[in-house]
Tab-separated table of C-alpha atoms in Angstrom:
chain	number	residue	atom	x	y	z
N	1	GLN	CA	46.060	7.436	7.954
N	2	ALA	CA	48.070	6.033	10.869
N	3	ASP	CA	45.566	3.202	11.368
N	4	GLY	CA	45.946	2.052	7.764
N	5	SER	CA	42.663	3.578	6.544
N	6	TYR	CA	42.443	6.049	3.685
N	7	PHE	CA	41.069	9.570	3.824
N	8	ILE	CA	39.245	10.505	0.646
N	9	ASP	CA	38.535	14.195	0.268
N	10	ALA	CA	35.339	14.129	-1.789
N	11	ASP	CA	31.783	15.454	-1.605
N	12	PRO	CA	29.896	12.658	0.212
N	13	GLU	CA	26.674	13.317	-1.757
N	14	ILE	CA	28.555	12.726	-5.018
N	15	PHE	CA	31.054	10.122	-3.830
N	16	LYS	CA	28.267	7.837	-2.557
N	17	HIS	CA	27.340	7.175	-6.214
N	18	VAL	CA	30.953	6.335	-7.095
N	19	LEU	CA	31.224	4.050	-4.062
N	20	ARG	CA	27.905	2.305	-4.868
N	21	PHE	CA	29.183	1.631	-8.377
N	22	LEU	CA	32.494	0.234	-7.080
N	23	ARG	CA	30.790	-1.954	-4.466
N	24	HIS	CA	27.728	-3.180	-6.349
N	25	GLY	CA	28.104	-2.251	-10.025
N	26	ILE	CA	25.066	0.059	-9.871
N	27	TYR	CA	25.205	3.117	-12.098
N	28	PRO	CA	23.848	6.379	-10.649
N	29	LEU	CA	20.338	7.551	-11.407
N	30	CYS	CA	19.596	11.103	-10.275
N	31	TYR	CA	15.961	11.457	-11.270
N	32	ASP	CA	12.624	12.323	-9.727
N	33	ASN	CA	9.198	12.695	-11.326
N	34	THR	CA	8.913	16.394	-10.537
N	35	ARG	CA	12.297	17.763	-11.621
N	36	GLY	CA	13.464	15.081	-14.043
N	37	HIS	CA	17.170	14.283	-14.393
N	38	ASP	CA	19.702	16.173	-12.233
N	39	TYR	CA	22.313	16.911	-14.884
N	40	ALA	CA	24.541	18.834	-12.461
N	41	SER	CA	24.840	15.705	-10.307
N	42	TYR	CA	25.697	13.572	-13.344
N	43	ALA	CA	28.454	16.047	-14.290
N	44	ALA	CA	29.846	16.025	-10.747
N	45	ILE	CA	29.759	12.211	-10.560
N	46	GLN	CA	31.484	11.991	-13.942
N	47	LYS	CA	34.216	14.342	-12.714
N	48	GLN	CA	34.734	12.179	-9.590
N	49	ALA	CA	34.763	8.977	-11.668
N	50	ASP	CA	37.321	10.563	-13.969
N	51	TYR	CA	39.477	11.608	-10.989
N	52	PHE	CA	39.365	8.099	-9.463
N	53	ILE	CA	39.966	6.511	-12.893
N	54	ILE	CA	36.779	4.456	-13.240
N	55	PRO	CA	36.440	4.205	-17.044
N	56	GLU	CA	33.182	2.150	-17.101
N	57	LEU	CA	31.367	4.766	-15.022
N	58	VAL	CA	32.871	7.666	-16.994
N	59	THR	CA	31.783	6.097	-20.296
N	60	TRP	CA	28.254	5.383	-19.024
N	61	LEU	CA	27.878	8.999	-17.918
N	62	LYS	CA	29.511	10.515	-21.038
N	63	GLN	CA	27.121	8.511	-23.209
N	64	SER	CA	24.147	9.735	-21.100
N	65	GLN	CA	22.943	6.157	-20.600
N	66	TYR	CA	20.783	7.366	-17.685
N	67	ILE	CA	18.447	8.930	-20.247
N	68	LYS	CA	17.521	5.439	-21.505
N	69	ALA	CA	16.960	4.123	-17.952
N	70	VAL	CA	13.865	6.286	-17.393
N	71	THR	CA	11.054	6.674	-19.902
N	72	ILE	CA	7.615	8.217	-19.646
N	73	LYS	CA	4.703	6.241	-21.086
N	74	THR	CA	1.730	8.485	-21.861
N	75	GLY	CA	-1.873	7.687	-22.538
N	76	ALA	CA	-5.110	9.582	-22.999
N	77	GLN	CA	-8.751	8.657	-23.092
N	78	ILE	CA	-12.075	10.462	-23.071
N	79	VAL	CA	-14.391	9.364	-20.274
N	80	GLU	CA	-18.105	10.146	-20.562
N	81	GLY	CA	-19.849	11.080	-17.300
N	82	ALA	CA	-18.223	11.261	-13.869
N	83	GLY	CA	-18.745	7.791	-12.445
N	84	LYS	CA	-15.819	6.150	-14.262
N	85	LEU	CA	-13.134	8.600	-13.106
N	86	ALA	CA	-12.248	6.975	-9.779
N	87	GLU	CA	-9.375	4.545	-10.066
N	88	THR	CA	-6.194	3.666	-8.213
N	89	LYS	CA	-2.801	4.312	-9.790
N	90	ASP	CA	0.663	3.430	-8.546
N	91	ALA	CA	3.088	6.089	-7.325
N	92	GLY	CA	4.870	6.162	-10.690
N	93	THR	CA	1.757	7.332	-12.537
N	94	LYS	CA	0.597	10.934	-12.733
N	95	THR	CA	-2.983	11.481	-13.880
N	96	SER	CA	-4.390	14.805	-15.102
N	97	TYR	CA	-8.080	15.487	-15.686
N	98	TYR	CA	-9.480	17.997	-18.185
N	99	PRO	CA	-13.272	18.154	-17.793
N	100	THR	CA	-15.574	19.706	-20.354
N	101	GLN	CA	-19.322	20.159	-20.683
N	102	ARG	CA	-21.339	20.172	-23.833
N	103	THR	CA	-24.994	20.419	-24.684
N	104	VAL	CA	-26.512	17.515	-26.566
N	105	LYS	CA	-30.014	16.863	-27.876
N	106	ARG	CA	-31.784	13.808	-26.410
N	107	TYR	CA	-34.782	12.169	-28.074
N	108	ILE	CA	-38.077	12.160	-26.125
N	109	CYS	CA	-40.484	9.297	-26.731
N	110	PRO	CA	-44.006	10.561	-27.682
N	111	ARG	CA	-45.501	8.164	-25.087
N	112	GLY	CA	-42.978	9.239	-22.419
N	113	LEU	CA	-41.440	5.795	-22.071
N	114	THR	CA	-38.102	6.145	-20.246
N	115	LEU	CA	-36.836	3.000	-21.958
N	116	HIS	CA	-37.075	4.884	-25.267
N	117	TYR	CA	-35.372	8.048	-23.950
N	118	ASP	CA	-32.558	9.016	-26.349
N	119	ALA	CA	-33.271	5.868	-28.401
N	120	ALA	CA	-35.720	6.723	-31.182
N	121	TRP	CA	-35.003	3.342	-32.778
N	122	ARG	CA	-36.808	1.663	-29.838
N	123	CYS	CA	-40.056	3.426	-30.609
N	124	GLY	CA	-42.427	1.249	-32.616
N	125	LYS	CA	-45.911	1.611	-34.180
N	126	ASP	CA	-47.612	2.575	-30.916
N	127	CYS	CA	-45.169	5.458	-30.330
N	128	LYS	CA	-45.466	6.665	-33.938
N	129	ARG	CA	-49.273	6.495	-33.664
N	130	ALA	CA	-49.129	8.561	-30.419
N	131	GLN	CA	-46.854	11.089	-32.135
N	132	GLY	CA	-49.196	11.558	-35.073
N	133	ASP	CA	-47.924	14.176	-37.531
N	134	ALA	CA	-45.807	15.993	-34.933
N	135	GLU	CA	-42.061	16.311	-35.383
N	136	ASP	CA	-39.686	14.263	-33.215
N	137	GLU	CA	-39.111	15.970	-29.872
N	138	TYR	CA	-35.717	16.561	-28.341
N	139	GLU	CA	-34.499	18.235	-25.171
N	140	ASP	CA	-31.168	19.907	-24.462
N	141	CYS	CA	-29.046	18.079	-21.874
N	142	THR	CA	-25.684	18.978	-20.413
N	143	GLU	CA	-23.177	16.173	-20.725
N	144	LEU	CA	-19.856	15.890	-18.895
N	145	SER	CA	-16.836	14.336	-20.548
N	146	THR	CA	-13.291	14.320	-19.258
N	147	LEU	CA	-9.996	13.920	-21.042
N	148	VAL	CA	-7.864	11.742	-18.747
N	149	VAL	CA	-4.120	11.947	-19.432
N	150	THR	CA	-1.743	9.517	-17.703
N	151	GLU	CA	2.021	9.690	-17.529
N	152	THR	CA	3.735	6.596	-16.138
N	153	THR	CA	7.404	6.598	-15.232
N	154	VAL	CA	9.050	3.392	-16.402
N	155	PHE	CA	12.410	2.489	-14.850
N	156	GLU	CA	14.626	0.047	-16.751
N	157	LYS	CA	16.755	-1.151	-13.833
N	158	ASN	CA	18.822	-3.487	-16.008
N	159	LEU	CA	20.311	-0.384	-17.698
N	160	CYS	CA	21.638	0.779	-14.313
N	161	MET	CA	23.465	-2.461	-13.527
N	162	GLU	CA	26.947	-3.346	-14.667
N	163	ASP	CA	27.012	-6.437	-16.914
């Protein structure tokens, strides 16, 4: 240009990644938790880096190093009842709940002691005497359990920085 500045004819959405790398040594990461990696953007950035002869950036993109920068840590646990389901997670964690109900048999104490409910081992001589020759009694109860699956996005920022 007449004022000594340069005009660069490039897509600003793509060139911003090239410029960030040149200024700060930060490799591009085009990822979000919903869509995953944006491979079209990586290809376009690689083409720009190739055009502007930036071998470190080209190599990083050709080797798909961005794949190593983001990992998903998964976990699963079964939670009995509903009271333990409330918890706070950070924005990088997605939690899915898969509830299920089942019918279970619960022991009933012959003397009706609630402390002995579903705990036949707590019943002693007095309970056995009250029961007489009768069979142990059980009742059907509906029990809720939930499979809780967590997916946490882990970002390894050191893999996106030039050495």
